[in-house]
CSV table of N, CA and C in Angstrom, one decimal:
chain,number,residue,atom,x,y,z
A,1,MET,N,28.3,-11.0,-11.5
A,1,MET,CA,26.8,-11.0,-11.8
A,1,MET,C,26.1,-9.9,-11.0
A,2,GLY,N,26.6,-9.7,-9.7
A,2,GLY,CA,26.0,-8.7,-8.9
A,2,GLY,C,26.1,-7.3,-9.4
A,3,ILE,N,27.3,-7.0,-9.9
A,3,ILE,CA,27.6,-5.7,-10.5
A,3,ILE,C,26.7,-5.4,-11.7
A,4,LEU,N,26.5,-6.4,-12.5
A,4,LEU,CA,25.7,-6.3,-13.7
A,4,LEU,C,24.2,-6.0,-13.3
A,5,LEU,N,23.7,-6.8,-12.3
A,5,LEU,CA,22.4,-6.6,-11.8
A,5,LEU,C,22.2,-5.2,-11.2
A,6,ALA,N,23.3,-4.8,-10.4
A,6,ALA,CA,23.2,-3.5,-9.8
A,6,ALA,C,23.1,-2.4,-10.9
A,7,GLY,N,23.9,-2.5,-12.0
A,7,GLY,CA,23.9,-1.5,-13.0
A,7,GLY,C,22.5,-1.5,-13.7
A,8,LEU,N,21.9,-2.6,-13.9
A,8,LEU,CA,20.6,-2.7,-14.5
A,8,LEU,C,19.5,-2.1,-13.6
A,9,LEU,N,19.6,-2.4,-12.3
A,9,LEU,CA,18.7,-1.8,-11.4
A,9,LEU,C,18.8,-0.3,-11.3
A,10,ALA,N,20.1,0.2,-11.3
A,10,ALA,CA,20.3,1.6,-11.2
A,10,ALA,C,19.8,2.3,-12.5
A,11,GLY,N,20.0,1.7,-13.6
A,11,GLY,CA,19.5,2.3,-14.9
A,11,GLY,C,18.0,2.4,-14.8
A,12,ALA,N,17.3,1.3,-14.4
A,12,ALA,CA,15.9,1.3,-14.3
A,12,ALA,C,15.4,2.3,-13.3
A,13,GLY,N,16.1,2.4,-12.2
A,13,GLY,CA,15.7,3.4,-11.2
A,13,GLY,C,15.8,4.8,-11.7
A,14,ILE,N,16.9,5.2,-12.4
A,14,ILE,CA,17.0,6.5,-12.9
A,14,ILE,C,15.9,6.8,-13.9
A,15,ILE,N,15.6,5.9,-14.8
A,15,ILE,CA,14.6,6.1,-15.8
A,15,ILE,C,13.2,6.3,-15.1
A,16,HIS,N,12.9,5.6,-14.0
A,16,HIS,CA,11.7,5.8,-13.3
A,16,HIS,C,11.6,7.2,-12.7
A,17,LEU,N,12.7,7.6,-12.1
A,17,LEU,CA,12.8,8.9,-11.5
A,17,LEU,C,12.7,10.1,-12.5
A,18,VAL,N,13.3,9.9,-13.6
A,18,VAL,CA,13.2,10.9,-14.7
A,18,VAL,C,11.8,11.0,-15.2
A,19,MET,N,11.1,10.0,-15.2
A,19,MET,CA,9.7,10.0,-15.8
A,19,MET,C,8.7,10.6,-14.8
A,20,VAL,N,9.0,10.8,-13.5
A,20,VAL,CA,8.1,11.4,-12.6
A,20,VAL,C,7.5,12.7,-13.0
A,21,PRO,N,8.3,13.7,-13.4
A,21,PRO,CA,7.7,15.0,-13.9
A,21,PRO,C,6.8,14.8,-15.1
A,22,ALA,N,7.0,13.9,-15.9
A,22,ALA,CA,6.2,13.7,-17.1
A,22,ALA,C,4.8,13.2,-16.7
A,23,HIS,N,4.6,12.6,-15.6
A,23,HIS,CA,3.4,12.0,-15.1
A,23,HIS,C,2.7,12.9,-14.1
A,24,LEU,N,3.2,14.1,-13.8
A,24,LEU,CA,2.6,15.0,-12.8
A,24,LEU,C,1.2,15.5,-13.2
A,25,GLY,N,0.9,15.6,-14.5
A,25,GLY,CA,-0.4,16.0,-14.9
A,25,GLY,C,-1.5,15.0,-14.7
A,26,ASP,N,-1.1,13.7,-14.6
A,26,ASP,CA,-2.1,12.7,-14.4
A,26,ASP,C,-2.5,12.7,-12.9
A,27,SER,N,-3.1,11.6,-12.5
A,27,SER,CA,-3.4,11.4,-11.1
A,27,SER,C,-2.2,11.4,-10.2
A,28,TRP,N,-2.3,11.6,-8.9
A,28,TRP,CA,-1.2,11.6,-8.0
A,28,TRP,C,-0.5,10.2,-7.9
A,29,LEU,N,-1.3,9.1,-8.3
A,29,LEU,CA,-0.8,7.8,-8.1
A,29,LEU,C,0.4,7.5,-9.1
A,30,ASP,N,0.3,8.0,-10.3
A,30,ASP,CA,1.3,7.7,-11.3
A,30,ASP,C,2.7,8.2,-10.9
A,31,PRO,N,2.8,9.5,-10.6
A,31,PRO,CA,4.2,10.0,-10.2
A,31,PRO,C,4.6,9.3,-8.9
A,32,PHE,N,3.7,9.1,-8.0
A,32,PHE,CA,4.1,8.5,-6.7
A,32,PHE,C,4.6,7.1,-7.0
A,33,ALA,N,4.0,6.3,-7.8
A,33,ALA,CA,4.4,4.9,-8.1
A,33,ALA,C,5.8,4.9,-8.8
A,34,PHE,N,6.0,5.8,-9.8
A,34,PHE,CA,7.2,5.9,-10.4
A,34,PHE,C,8.4,6.3,-9.5
A,35,ALA,N,8.1,7.2,-8.6
A,35,ALA,CA,9.1,7.6,-7.6
A,35,ALA,C,9.5,6.5,-6.6
A,36,VAL,N,8.4,5.8,-6.1
A,36,VAL,CA,8.7,4.7,-5.2
A,36,VAL,C,9.5,3.6,-5.9
A,37,VAL,N,9.1,3.2,-7.0
A,37,VAL,CA,9.8,2.1,-7.7
A,37,VAL,C,11.3,2.6,-8.1
A,38,GLY,N,11.4,3.8,-8.5
A,38,GLY,CA,12.7,4.3,-8.8
A,38,GLY,C,13.7,4.3,-7.6
A,39,TRP,N,13.2,4.8,-6.5
A,39,TRP,CA,14.0,4.8,-5.3
A,39,TRP,C,14.3,3.4,-4.8
A,40,LEU,N,13.3,2.5,-4.8
A,40,LEU,CA,13.6,1.1,-4.4
A,40,LEU,C,14.7,0.5,-5.3
A,41,GLN,N,14.6,0.7,-6.6
A,41,GLN,CA,15.6,0.2,-7.5
A,41,GLN,C,17.0,0.8,-7.3
A,42,LEU,N,17.1,2.1,-7.0
A,42,LEU,CA,18.4,2.7,-6.7
A,42,LEU,C,18.9,2.1,-5.4
A,43,GLY,N,18.1,2.0,-4.4
A,43,GLY,CA,18.5,1.4,-3.1
A,43,GLY,C,19.0,0.0,-3.3
A,44,ALA,N,18.3,-0.8,-4.1
A,44,ALA,CA,18.7,-2.2,-4.3
A,44,ALA,C,20.0,-2.2,-5.0
A,45,ALA,N,20.2,-1.3,-6.0
A,45,ALA,CA,21.5,-1.3,-6.7
A,45,ALA,C,22.6,-0.9,-5.7
A,46,LEU,N,22.4,0.0,-4.9
A,46,LEU,CA,23.4,0.4,-3.9
A,46,LEU,C,23.7,-0.7,-2.9
A,47,ALA,N,22.7,-1.4,-2.5
A,47,ALA,CA,22.9,-2.5,-1.6
A,47,ALA,C,23.7,-3.6,-2.2
A,48,LEU,N,23.5,-3.8,-3.5
A,48,LEU,CA,24.3,-4.9,-4.2
A,48,LEU,C,25.7,-4.5,-4.4
A,49,VAL,N,26.0,-3.2,-4.6
A,49,VAL,CA,27.4,-2.7,-4.8
A,49,VAL,C,28.1,-2.7,-3.5
A,50,LEU,N,27.5,-2.2,-2.4
A,50,LEU,CA,28.2,-2.1,-1.2
A,50,LEU,C,28.3,-3.4,-0.4
A,51,GLY,N,27.4,-4.3,-0.5
A,51,GLY,CA,27.5,-5.5,0.2
A,51,GLY,C,27.5,-6.7,-0.7
A,52,ARG,N,27.8,-7.8,-0.1
A,52,ARG,CA,27.7,-9.0,-0.9
A,52,ARG,C,26.3,-9.4,-1.2
A,53,GLY,N,26.0,-9.7,-2.4
A,53,GLY,CA,24.6,-9.9,-2.8
A,53,GLY,C,24.3,-11.4,-2.8
A,54,TYR,N,23.2,-11.7,-3.4
A,54,TYR,CA,22.6,-13.0,-3.4
A,54,TYR,C,23.5,-14.0,-4.1
A,55,PHE,N,24.2,-13.5,-5.2
A,55,PHE,CA,25.0,-14.4,-6.0
A,55,PHE,C,26.4,-14.7,-5.5
A,56,ASP,N,26.8,-14.0,-4.4
A,56,ASP,CA,28.1,-14.1,-3.9
A,56,ASP,C,28.1,-15.3,-2.9
A,57,LYS,N,29.2,-16.0,-2.9
A,57,LYS,CA,29.3,-17.2,-2.0
A,57,LYS,C,29.5,-16.6,-0.6
A,58,GLY,N,28.8,-17.2,0.4
A,58,GLY,CA,28.9,-16.7,1.7
A,58,GLY,C,28.0,-15.6,2.1
A,59,ALA,N,27.0,-15.2,1.2
A,59,ALA,CA,26.1,-14.1,1.5
A,59,ALA,C,25.2,-14.5,2.7
A,60,SER,N,25.0,-13.5,3.5
A,60,SER,CA,24.1,-13.8,4.7
A,60,SER,C,22.7,-13.9,4.3
A,61,LEU,N,21.9,-14.4,5.2
A,61,LEU,CA,20.4,-14.5,5.0
A,61,LEU,C,19.8,-13.2,4.7
A,62,GLY,N,20.2,-12.1,5.4
A,62,GLY,CA,19.7,-10.8,5.3
A,62,GLY,C,20.0,-10.2,3.9
A,63,GLN,N,21.3,-10.5,3.5
A,63,GLN,CA,21.7,-10.0,2.1
A,63,GLN,C,20.9,-10.7,1.0
A,64,ARG,N,20.7,-12.0,1.2
A,64,ARG,CA,19.9,-12.7,0.2
A,64,ARG,C,18.4,-12.2,0.2
A,65,ALA,N,17.9,-11.9,1.4
A,65,ALA,CA,16.5,-11.4,1.5
A,65,ALA,C,16.4,-10.1,0.8
A,66,ALA,N,17.4,-9.2,1.0
A,66,ALA,CA,17.3,-7.9,0.4
A,66,ALA,C,17.4,-8.0,-1.1
A,67,THR,N,18.3,-8.8,-1.6
A,67,THR,CA,18.4,-9.0,-3.1
A,67,THR,C,17.1,-9.6,-3.7
A,68,GLU,N,16.5,-10.6,-3.0
A,68,GLU,CA,15.3,-11.2,-3.5
A,68,GLU,C,14.1,-10.1,-3.5
A,69,ALA,N,14.1,-9.3,-2.4
A,69,ALA,CA,13.1,-8.2,-2.4
A,69,ALA,C,13.2,-7.2,-3.5
A,70,SER,N,14.5,-6.9,-3.9
A,70,SER,CA,14.7,-5.9,-5.0
A,70,SER,C,14.3,-6.6,-6.3
A,71,LEU,N,14.6,-7.8,-6.5
A,71,LEU,CA,14.2,-8.5,-7.7
A,71,LEU,C,12.7,-8.6,-7.8
A,72,ARG,N,12.0,-8.9,-6.7
A,72,ARG,CA,10.6,-9.0,-6.7
A,72,ARG,C,9.9,-7.7,-6.9
A,73,THR,N,10.5,-6.6,-6.4
A,73,THR,CA,10.0,-5.3,-6.7
A,73,THR,C,10.0,-5.0,-8.1
A,74,THR,N,11.1,-5.3,-8.8
A,74,THR,CA,11.3,-5.0,-10.2
A,74,THR,C,10.3,-5.9,-11.0
A,75,ALA,N,10.2,-7.1,-10.6
A,75,ALA,CA,9.3,-8.0,-11.3
A,75,ALA,C,7.8,-7.6,-11.1
A,76,ASP,N,7.5,-7.1,-10.0
A,76,ASP,CA,6.1,-6.6,-9.7
A,76,ASP,C,5.9,-5.3,-10.6
A,77,ALA,N,6.9,-4.4,-10.7
A,77,ALA,CA,6.7,-3.2,-11.5
A,77,ALA,C,6.5,-3.6,-13.0
A,78,LEU,N,7.3,-4.6,-13.4
A,78,LEU,CA,7.1,-5.0,-14.8
A,78,LEU,C,5.7,-5.7,-15.0
A,79,THR,N,5.3,-6.5,-14.1
A,79,THR,CA,4.0,-7.1,-14.2
A,79,THR,C,2.9,-6.1,-14.2
A,80,ALA,N,2.9,-5.1,-13.3
A,80,ALA,CA,1.9,-4.1,-13.2
A,80,ALA,C,1.9,-3.3,-14.5
A,81,PHE,N,3.0,-3.0,-15.1
A,81,PHE,CA,3.0,-2.3,-16.4
A,81,PHE,C,2.4,-3.1,-17.5
A,82,ALA,N,2.8,-4.4,-17.5
A,82,ALA,CA,2.3,-5.3,-18.6
A,82,ALA,C,0.8,-5.5,-18.5
A,83,VAL,N,0.3,-5.5,-17.3
A,83,VAL,CA,-1.2,-5.8,-17.1
A,83,VAL,C,-2.0,-4.5,-17.3
A,84,LEU,N,-1.5,-3.4,-16.7
A,84,LEU,CA,-2.3,-2.2,-16.6
A,84,LEU,C,-2.2,-1.3,-17.8
A,85,ARG,N,-1.1,-1.3,-18.5
A,85,ARG,CA,-0.9,-0.4,-19.6
A,85,ARG,C,-1.8,-0.6,-20.8
A,86,PRO,N,-2.1,-1.9,-21.2
A,86,PRO,CA,-3.1,-2.1,-22.2
A,86,PRO,C,-4.5,-1.7,-21.8
A,87,LEU,N,-4.8,-1.6,-20.5
A,87,LEU,CA,-6.1,-1.2,-20.1
A,87,LEU,C,-6.3,0.3,-20.1
A,88,ALA,N,-5.2,1.1,-20.3
A,88,ALA,CA,-5.3,2.5,-20.4
A,88,ALA,C,-6.1,2.9,-21.7
A,89,ASP,N,-6.7,4.1,-21.6
A,89,ASP,CA,-7.4,4.6,-22.8
A,89,ASP,C,-6.3,4.9,-24.0
A,90,SER,N,-6.8,4.7,-25.2
A,90,SER,CA,-5.9,4.9,-26.3
A,90,SER,C,-5.4,6.4,-26.4
A,91,ASP,N,-6.1,7.3,-25.8
A,91,ASP,CA,-5.7,8.7,-25.7
A,91,ASP,C,-4.4,8.9,-24.9
A,92,ASP,N,-4.4,8.1,-23.8
A,92,ASP,CA,-3.2,8.1,-22.9
A,92,ASP,C,-2.0,7.6,-23.6
A,93,LEU,N,-2.1,6.7,-24.6
A,93,LEU,CA,-1.0,6.1,-25.3
A,93,LEU,C,-0.5,7.0,-26.4
A,94,GLY,N,-1.2,8.1,-26.7
A,94,GLY,CA,-0.7,9.0,-27.7
A,94,GLY,C,-1.2,8.5,-29.1
A,95,MET,N,-2.2,7.7,-29.2
A,95,MET,CA,-2.7,7.2,-30.5
A,95,MET,C,-3.9,8.0,-30.9
């Protein structure tokens, strides 16, 4: 389960980092947020691959905290997207 989660986190992190240049024309906040979320997700994926994660038996409290933090970061990014994207102007959506 940890390897699957690491793969999903790595994929999401790569997508976020690839999208940074596409948002450079906007305000500085968009590319900065994409870069931060991307690097956090890649770091979380690496931590899951290198160490025992939350789902492994005998995982330490620190490992569990790191896994929970990575999952919360991803959940927060999804929530921010779901809430803020509909509030954007229709021109920003390409409509």
